Amino acid sequence: MSARPKITTLYAENASPDSIRNEITKARATRDRWQRHVDELARLLDTRLGQIDAGTWPPTPDHATEEPTPLAVGDRYECRTRPRTVTVTRLWVDEYGAEAVAFEWRGGMSGAAHTVDMFHQLYRPAS
């Protein structure tokens, strides 16, 4: 956003009328930009509250109704949010008792690990 206008009592006493007009114009422009953000936020909140009251928000993702498939080392999965195919490389139970999965992509150049539940939210079996 814009910098805070420099209108102060000292500035107003010593500045030229044109400079004061310029600062007032900048202050109004800043106010108008912020007001647009406030209005957009109010519209979004009204929309979300209406959706919540109607029971349509949050939307149920497609994968919420899918039955998770058992994982096995070597299985391939597709990311639900970006074009990436991963290969499961390891399955284990972590120190907290949660099942975990490690996987890689780009021929083993990159990899990550998640709990099995998180993995199923982010990935689906490759077709």
Short mmCIF file of N, CA and C in Angstrom, two decimals:
data_model
loop_
_atom_site.label_atom_id
_atom_site.label_comp_id
_atom_site.label_asym_id
_atom_site.label_seq_id
_atom_site.Cartn_x
_atom_site.Cartn_y
_atom_site.Cartn_z
N MET A 1 0.83 -1.18 0.00
CA MET A 1 0.00 0.00 0.00
C MET A 1 0.88 1.24 0.00
N SER A 2 0.25 2.36 -0.09
CA SER A 2 0.97 3.63 -0.13
C SER A 2 1.55 3.96 1.23
N ALA A 3 2.59 4.77 1.17
CA ALA A 3 3.18 5.24 2.42
C ALA A 3 2.22 6.19 3.12
N ARG A 4 2.38 6.28 4.41
CA ARG A 4 1.53 7.16 5.20
C ARG A 4 1.73 8.60 4.73
N PRO A 5 0.66 9.35 4.46
CA PRO A 5 0.81 10.75 4.06
C PRO A 5 1.51 11.53 5.16
N LYS A 6 2.30 12.52 4.77
CA LYS A 6 3.10 13.25 5.75
C LYS A 6 2.39 14.49 6.28
N ILE A 7 1.09 14.48 6.34
CA ILE A 7 0.34 15.62 6.85
C ILE A 7 0.39 15.60 8.38
N THR A 8 1.08 16.56 8.94
CA THR A 8 1.13 16.77 10.39
C THR A 8 0.91 18.25 10.63
N THR A 9 0.75 18.62 11.87
CA THR A 9 0.56 20.04 12.19
C THR A 9 1.74 20.86 11.73
N LEU A 10 2.96 20.40 12.01
CA LEU A 10 4.17 21.11 11.61
C LEU A 10 4.25 21.22 10.10
N TYR A 11 3.95 20.11 9.39
CA TYR A 11 3.99 20.13 7.93
C TYR A 11 2.98 21.14 7.39
N ALA A 12 1.76 21.13 7.93
CA ALA A 12 0.71 22.02 7.43
C ALA A 12 1.04 23.48 7.67
N GLU A 13 1.76 23.78 8.72
CA GLU A 13 2.12 25.17 9.01
C GLU A 13 3.20 25.68 8.07
N ASN A 14 4.09 24.80 7.60
CA ASN A 14 5.25 25.24 6.82
C ASN A 14 5.17 24.89 5.34
N ALA A 15 4.20 24.09 4.92
CA ALA A 15 4.13 23.64 3.52
C ALA A 15 3.36 24.63 2.67
N SER A 16 3.63 24.55 1.38
CA SER A 16 2.90 25.41 0.45
C SER A 16 1.50 24.85 0.24
N PRO A 17 0.55 25.69 -0.18
CA PRO A 17 -0.80 25.20 -0.43
C PRO A 17 -0.84 24.07 -1.46
N ASP A 18 -0.01 24.16 -2.51
CA ASP A 18 0.02 23.09 -3.52
C ASP A 18 0.52 21.77 -2.94
N SER A 19 1.52 21.85 -2.07
CA SER A 19 2.05 20.65 -1.43
C SER A 19 0.99 20.02 -0.52
N ILE A 20 0.26 20.85 0.21
CA ILE A 20 -0.80 20.34 1.08
C ILE A 20 -1.90 19.68 0.24
N ARG A 21 -2.29 20.31 -0.87
CA ARG A 21 -3.30 19.71 -1.76
C ARG A 21 -2.82 18.35 -2.28
N ASN A 22 -1.54 18.28 -2.64
CA ASN A 22 -0.97 17.04 -3.15
C ASN A 22 -1.04 15.95 -2.08
N GLU A 23 -0.68 16.27 -0.84
CA GLU A 23 -0.72 15.28 0.25
C GLU A 23 -2.16 14.85 0.54
N ILE A 24 -3.08 15.77 0.48
CA ILE A 24 -4.49 15.41 0.70
C ILE A 24 -4.98 14.47 -0.40
N THR A 25 -4.58 14.74 -1.64
CA THR A 25 -4.95 13.87 -2.76
C THR A 25 -4.39 12.46 -2.55
N LYS A 26 -3.11 12.37 -2.13
CA LYS A 26 -2.50 11.06 -1.87
C LYS A 26 -3.20 10.34 -0.71
N ALA A 27 -3.56 11.10 0.33
CA ALA A 27 -4.25 10.49 1.47
C ALA A 27 -5.61 9.93 1.05
N ARG A 28 -6.32 10.67 0.22
CA ARG A 28 -7.64 10.19 -0.25
C ARG A 28 -7.48 8.95 -1.13
N ALA A 29 -6.45 8.94 -1.97
CA ALA A 29 -6.21 7.77 -2.83
C ALA A 29 -5.90 6.54 -1.98
N THR A 30 -5.09 6.73 -0.95
CA THR A 30 -4.77 5.63 -0.04
C THR A 30 -6.03 5.13 0.65
N ARG A 31 -6.84 6.05 1.14
CA ARG A 31 -8.09 5.68 1.80
C ARG A 31 -8.99 4.89 0.84
N ASP A 32 -9.09 5.34 -0.40
CA ASP A 32 -9.95 4.66 -1.38
C ASP A 32 -9.45 3.25 -1.68
N ARG A 33 -8.11 3.07 -1.78
CA ARG A 33 -7.57 1.73 -2.03
C ARG A 33 -7.89 0.81 -0.86
N TRP A 34 -7.71 1.27 0.35
CA TRP A 34 -8.03 0.45 1.52
C TRP A 34 -9.51 0.15 1.58
N GLN A 35 -10.34 1.12 1.21
CA GLN A 35 -11.79 0.90 1.25
C GLN A 35 -12.20 -0.20 0.28
N ARG A 36 -11.54 -0.25 -0.89
CA ARG A 36 -11.84 -1.33 -1.85
C ARG A 36 -11.53 -2.69 -1.23
N HIS A 37 -10.40 -2.79 -0.53
CA HIS A 37 -10.05 -4.06 0.13
C HIS A 37 -11.08 -4.42 1.21
N VAL A 38 -11.49 -3.44 1.96
CA VAL A 38 -12.49 -3.68 3.01
C VAL A 38 -13.80 -4.15 2.38
N ASP A 39 -14.21 -3.51 1.29
CA ASP A 39 -15.45 -3.90 0.61
C ASP A 39 -15.36 -5.32 0.05
N GLU A 40 -14.21 -5.67 -0.55
CA GLU A 40 -14.03 -7.02 -1.09
C GLU A 40 -14.07 -8.07 0.03
N LEU A 41 -13.45 -7.75 1.15
CA LEU A 41 -13.48 -8.68 2.28
C LEU A 41 -14.89 -8.85 2.81
N ALA A 42 -15.64 -7.76 2.90
CA ALA A 42 -17.03 -7.84 3.38
C ALA A 42 -17.87 -8.71 2.44
N ARG A 43 -17.67 -8.56 1.11
CA ARG A 43 -18.41 -9.39 0.15
C ARG A 43 -18.05 -10.86 0.31
N LEU A 44 -16.76 -11.14 0.46
CA LEU A 44 -16.33 -12.53 0.64
C LEU A 44 -16.93 -13.13 1.90
N LEU A 45 -16.89 -12.39 3.00
CA LEU A 45 -17.45 -12.90 4.25
C LEU A 45 -18.96 -13.12 4.13
N ASP A 46 -19.67 -12.20 3.48
CA ASP A 46 -21.11 -12.40 3.27
C ASP A 46 -21.39 -13.65 2.45
N THR A 47 -20.58 -13.85 1.41
CA THR A 47 -20.74 -15.04 0.57
C THR A 47 -20.49 -16.31 1.37
N ARG A 48 -19.37 -16.34 2.12
CA ARG A 48 -19.05 -17.52 2.91
C ARG A 48 -20.10 -17.80 3.97
N LEU A 49 -20.57 -16.78 4.66
CA LEU A 49 -21.60 -17.00 5.68
C LEU A 49 -22.88 -17.55 5.06
N GLY A 50 -23.24 -17.05 3.88
CA GLY A 50 -24.41 -17.59 3.18
C GLY A 50 -24.21 -19.04 2.81
N GLN A 51 -22.99 -19.39 2.35
CA GLN A 51 -22.70 -20.78 1.99
C GLN A 51 -22.70 -21.68 3.23
N ILE A 52 -22.16 -21.17 4.33
CA ILE A 52 -22.16 -21.96 5.57
C ILE A 52 -23.59 -22.21 6.03
N ASP A 53 -24.43 -21.16 6.00
CA ASP A 53 -25.83 -21.31 6.41
C ASP A 53 -26.58 -22.29 5.51
N ALA A 54 -26.22 -22.30 4.22
CA ALA A 54 -26.88 -23.21 3.27
C ALA A 54 -26.29 -24.62 3.32
N GLY A 55 -25.19 -24.78 4.04
CA GLY A 55 -24.55 -26.10 4.14
C GLY A 55 -23.74 -26.47 2.92
N THR A 56 -23.33 -25.49 2.11
CA THR A 56 -22.56 -25.78 0.90
C THR A 56 -21.09 -25.42 1.03
N TRP A 57 -20.66 -25.00 2.22
CA TRP A 57 -19.26 -24.67 2.41
C TRP A 57 -18.81 -25.20 3.75
N PRO A 58 -17.65 -25.78 3.88
CA PRO A 58 -16.67 -25.97 2.82
C PRO A 58 -17.09 -27.07 1.87
N PRO A 59 -16.66 -26.97 0.61
CA PRO A 59 -17.04 -28.01 -0.34
C PRO A 59 -16.38 -29.33 0.03
N THR A 60 -17.07 -30.40 -0.27
CA THR A 60 -16.52 -31.73 -0.01
C THR A 60 -15.63 -32.10 -1.18
N PRO A 61 -14.33 -32.29 -0.96
CA PRO A 61 -13.46 -32.66 -2.07
C PRO A 61 -13.80 -34.05 -2.59
N ASP A 62 -13.51 -34.27 -3.87
CA ASP A 62 -13.81 -35.56 -4.49
C ASP A 62 -13.15 -36.71 -3.76
N HIS A 63 -11.92 -36.50 -3.28
CA HIS A 63 -11.19 -37.60 -2.66
C HIS A 63 -11.71 -37.94 -1.27
N ALA A 64 -12.58 -37.11 -0.70
CA ALA A 64 -13.10 -37.41 0.63
C ALA A 64 -14.02 -38.64 0.60
N THR A 65 -14.60 -38.91 -0.54
CA THR A 65 -15.50 -40.06 -0.67
C THR A 65 -14.78 -41.30 -1.20
N GLU A 66 -13.54 -41.13 -1.65
CA GLU A 66 -12.78 -42.27 -2.17
C GLU A 66 -12.30 -43.14 -1.01
N GLU A 67 -12.26 -44.41 -1.26
CA GLU A 67 -11.69 -45.35 -0.29
C GLU A 67 -10.18 -45.38 -0.52
N PRO A 68 -9.37 -45.08 0.51
CA PRO A 68 -7.91 -45.08 0.31
C PRO A 68 -7.42 -46.46 -0.12
N THR A 69 -6.51 -46.47 -1.05
CA THR A 69 -5.95 -47.74 -1.52
C THR A 69 -4.75 -48.10 -0.64
N PRO A 70 -4.54 -49.38 -0.40
CA PRO A 70 -3.35 -49.79 0.37
C PRO A 70 -2.09 -49.40 -0.40
N LEU A 71 -1.09 -48.92 0.30
CA LEU A 71 0.16 -48.51 -0.35
C LEU A 71 1.14 -49.66 -0.37
N ALA A 72 1.97 -49.66 -1.39
CA ALA A 72 3.05 -50.64 -1.49
C ALA A 72 4.25 -49.95 -2.12
N VAL A 73 5.43 -50.36 -1.73
CA VAL A 73 6.65 -49.79 -2.32
C VAL A 73 6.63 -50.03 -3.82
N GLY A 74 6.92 -49.00 -4.58
CA GLY A 74 6.92 -49.09 -6.04
C GLY A 74 5.64 -48.59 -6.69
N ASP A 75 4.57 -48.43 -5.90
CA ASP A 75 3.32 -47.89 -6.46
C ASP A 75 3.53 -46.46 -6.94
N ARG A 76 2.79 -46.09 -8.00
CA ARG A 76 2.89 -44.74 -8.55
C ARG A 76 1.58 -44.00 -8.28
N TYR A 77 1.71 -42.73 -7.89
CA TYR A 77 0.56 -41.88 -7.57
C TYR A 77 0.71 -40.54 -8.27
N GLU A 78 -0.44 -39.92 -8.58
CA GLU A 78 -0.47 -38.60 -9.20
C GLU A 78 -0.88 -37.56 -8.16
N CYS A 79 -0.23 -36.42 -8.21
CA CYS A 79 -0.59 -35.33 -7.31
C CYS A 79 -1.94 -34.77 -7.72
N ARG A 80 -2.78 -34.44 -6.75
CA ARG A 80 -4.11 -33.90 -7.04
C ARG A 80 -4.06 -32.42 -7.43
N THR A 81 -2.97 -31.72 -7.10
CA THR A 81 -2.94 -30.28 -7.30
C THR A 81 -1.96 -29.81 -8.37
N ARG A 82 -1.04 -30.65 -8.80
CA ARG A 82 -0.09 -30.24 -9.83
C ARG A 82 0.32 -31.45 -10.66
N PRO A 83 0.87 -31.23 -11.83
CA PRO A 83 1.24 -32.37 -12.68
C PRO A 83 2.53 -33.03 -12.18
N ARG A 84 2.37 -33.97 -11.29
CA ARG A 84 3.54 -34.68 -10.75
C ARG A 84 3.13 -36.12 -10.45
N THR A 85 3.98 -37.04 -10.86
CA THR A 85 3.79 -38.45 -10.54
C THR A 85 4.90 -38.85 -9.59
N VAL A 86 4.53 -39.52 -8.51
CA VAL A 86 5.52 -39.92 -7.51
C VAL A 86 5.52 -41.44 -7.38
N THR A 87 6.61 -41.95 -6.85
CA THR A 87 6.77 -43.39 -6.61
C THR A 87 7.00 -43.60 -5.13
N VAL A 88 6.23 -44.49 -4.52
CA VAL A 88 6.38 -44.81 -3.11
C VAL A 88 7.70 -45.57 -2.94
N THR A 89 8.54 -45.11 -1.98
CA THR A 89 9.84 -45.75 -1.78
C THR A 89 9.98 -46.43 -0.42
N ARG A 90 9.14 -46.04 0.55
CA ARG A 90 9.27 -46.63 1.88
C ARG A 90 7.98 -46.44 2.66
N LEU A 91 7.63 -47.45 3.46
CA LEU A 91 6.48 -47.39 4.37
C LEU A 91 6.97 -47.77 5.76
N TRP A 92 6.50 -47.04 6.79
CA TRP A 92 6.90 -47.35 8.15
C TRP A 92 5.92 -46.73 9.13
N VAL A 93 6.07 -47.07 10.39
CA VAL A 93 5.29 -46.47 11.47
C VAL A 93 6.24 -45.53 12.20
N ASP A 94 5.87 -44.24 12.30
CA ASP A 94 6.78 -43.28 12.92
C ASP A 94 6.76 -43.39 14.45
N GLU A 95 7.55 -42.58 15.11
CA GLU A 95 7.70 -42.68 16.57
C GLU A 95 6.41 -42.35 17.33
N TYR A 96 5.44 -41.72 16.65
CA TYR A 96 4.16 -41.39 17.29
C TYR A 96 3.07 -42.43 16.99
N GLY A 97 3.44 -43.46 16.25
CA GLY A 97 2.50 -44.53 15.96
C GLY A 97 1.70 -44.33 14.68
N ALA A 98 1.99 -43.26 13.94
CA ALA A 98 1.27 -43.00 12.69
C ALA A 98 1.98 -43.69 11.53
N GLU A 99 1.19 -44.23 10.62
CA GLU A 99 1.78 -44.83 9.42
C GLU A 99 2.30 -43.71 8.54
N ALA A 100 3.49 -43.90 7.98
CA ALA A 100 4.11 -42.87 7.15
C ALA A 100 4.56 -43.47 5.83
N VAL A 101 4.73 -42.60 4.84
CA VAL A 101 5.13 -43.02 3.51
C VAL A 101 6.18 -42.03 2.99
N ALA A 102 7.23 -42.56 2.40
CA ALA A 102 8.22 -41.74 1.71
C ALA A 102 8.04 -41.97 0.22
N PHE A 103 8.28 -40.93 -0.56
CA PHE A 103 8.10 -41.04 -2.00
C PHE A 103 9.08 -40.13 -2.70
N GLU A 104 9.25 -40.39 -4.00
CA GLU A 104 10.19 -39.59 -4.79
C GLU A 104 9.60 -39.29 -6.16
N TRP A 105 10.17 -38.28 -6.80
CA TRP A 105 9.80 -37.93 -8.15
C TRP A 105 11.07 -37.44 -8.86
N ARG A 106 10.98 -37.20 -10.14
CA ARG A 106 12.13 -36.81 -10.97
C ARG A 106 13.23 -37.86 -10.90
N GLY A 107 12.85 -39.10 -10.97
CA GLY A 107 13.84 -40.17 -10.98
C GLY A 107 14.69 -40.23 -9.73
N GLY A 108 14.10 -39.91 -8.59
CA GLY A 108 14.83 -39.98 -7.34
C GLY A 108 15.59 -38.72 -6.98
N MET A 109 15.51 -37.69 -7.82
CA MET A 109 16.24 -36.45 -7.52
C MET A 109 15.54 -35.62 -6.45
N SER A 110 14.25 -35.81 -6.25
CA SER A 110 13.49 -35.10 -5.22
C SER A 110 12.61 -36.09 -4.49
N GLY A 111 12.34 -35.80 -3.23
CA GLY A 111 11.50 -36.70 -2.47
C GLY A 111 10.94 -36.02 -1.24
N ALA A 112 10.01 -36.69 -0.59
CA ALA A 112 9.38 -36.17 0.62
C ALA A 112 8.75 -37.33 1.36
N ALA A 113 8.17 -37.02 2.52
CA ALA A 113 7.48 -38.03 3.31
C ALA A 113 6.26 -37.38 3.97
N HIS A 114 5.21 -38.15 4.14
CA HIS A 114 3.98 -37.70 4.79
C HIS A 114 3.41 -38.85 5.61
N THR A 115 2.44 -38.52 6.44
CA THR A 115 1.65 -39.59 7.03
C THR A 115 0.81 -40.17 5.90
N VAL A 116 0.35 -41.39 6.07
CA VAL A 116 -0.44 -42.03 5.03
C VAL A 116 -1.73 -41.24 4.77
N ASP A 117 -2.37 -40.74 5.84
CA ASP A 117 -3.60 -39.97 5.65
C ASP A 117 -3.35 -38.72 4.81
N MET A 118 -2.29 -37.99 5.11
CA MET A 118 -1.96 -36.79 4.34
C MET A 118 -1.63 -37.16 2.90
N PHE A 119 -0.90 -38.25 2.72
CA PHE A 119 -0.54 -38.69 1.37
C PHE A 119 -1.79 -38.95 0.53
N HIS A 120 -2.78 -39.62 1.13
CA HIS A 120 -4.02 -39.91 0.38
C HIS A 120 -4.80 -38.64 0.06
N GLN A 121 -4.68 -37.60 0.90
CA GLN A 121 -5.35 -36.34 0.59
C GLN A 121 -4.68 -35.64 -0.58
N LEU A 122 -3.37 -35.80 -0.72
CA LEU A 122 -2.63 -35.08 -1.74
C LEU A 122 -2.43 -35.86 -3.05
N TYR A 123 -2.50 -37.20 -2.98
CA TYR A 123 -2.19 -38.02 -4.14
C TYR A 123 -3.28 -39.07 -4.38
N ARG A 124 -3.45 -39.44 -5.65
CA ARG A 124 -4.38 -40.50 -6.04
C ARG A 124 -3.61 -41.51 -6.89
N PRO A 125 -4.08 -42.75 -6.95
CA PRO A 125 -3.37 -43.75 -7.76
C PRO A 125 -3.22 -43.29 -9.20
N ALA A 126 -2.06 -43.51 -9.77
CA ALA A 126 -1.80 -43.13 -11.17
C ALA A 126 -2.68 -43.96 -12.09
N SER A 127 -3.16 -43.32 -13.12
CA SER A 127 -4.03 -44.04 -14.06
C SER A 127 -3.24 -44.68 -15.18
#
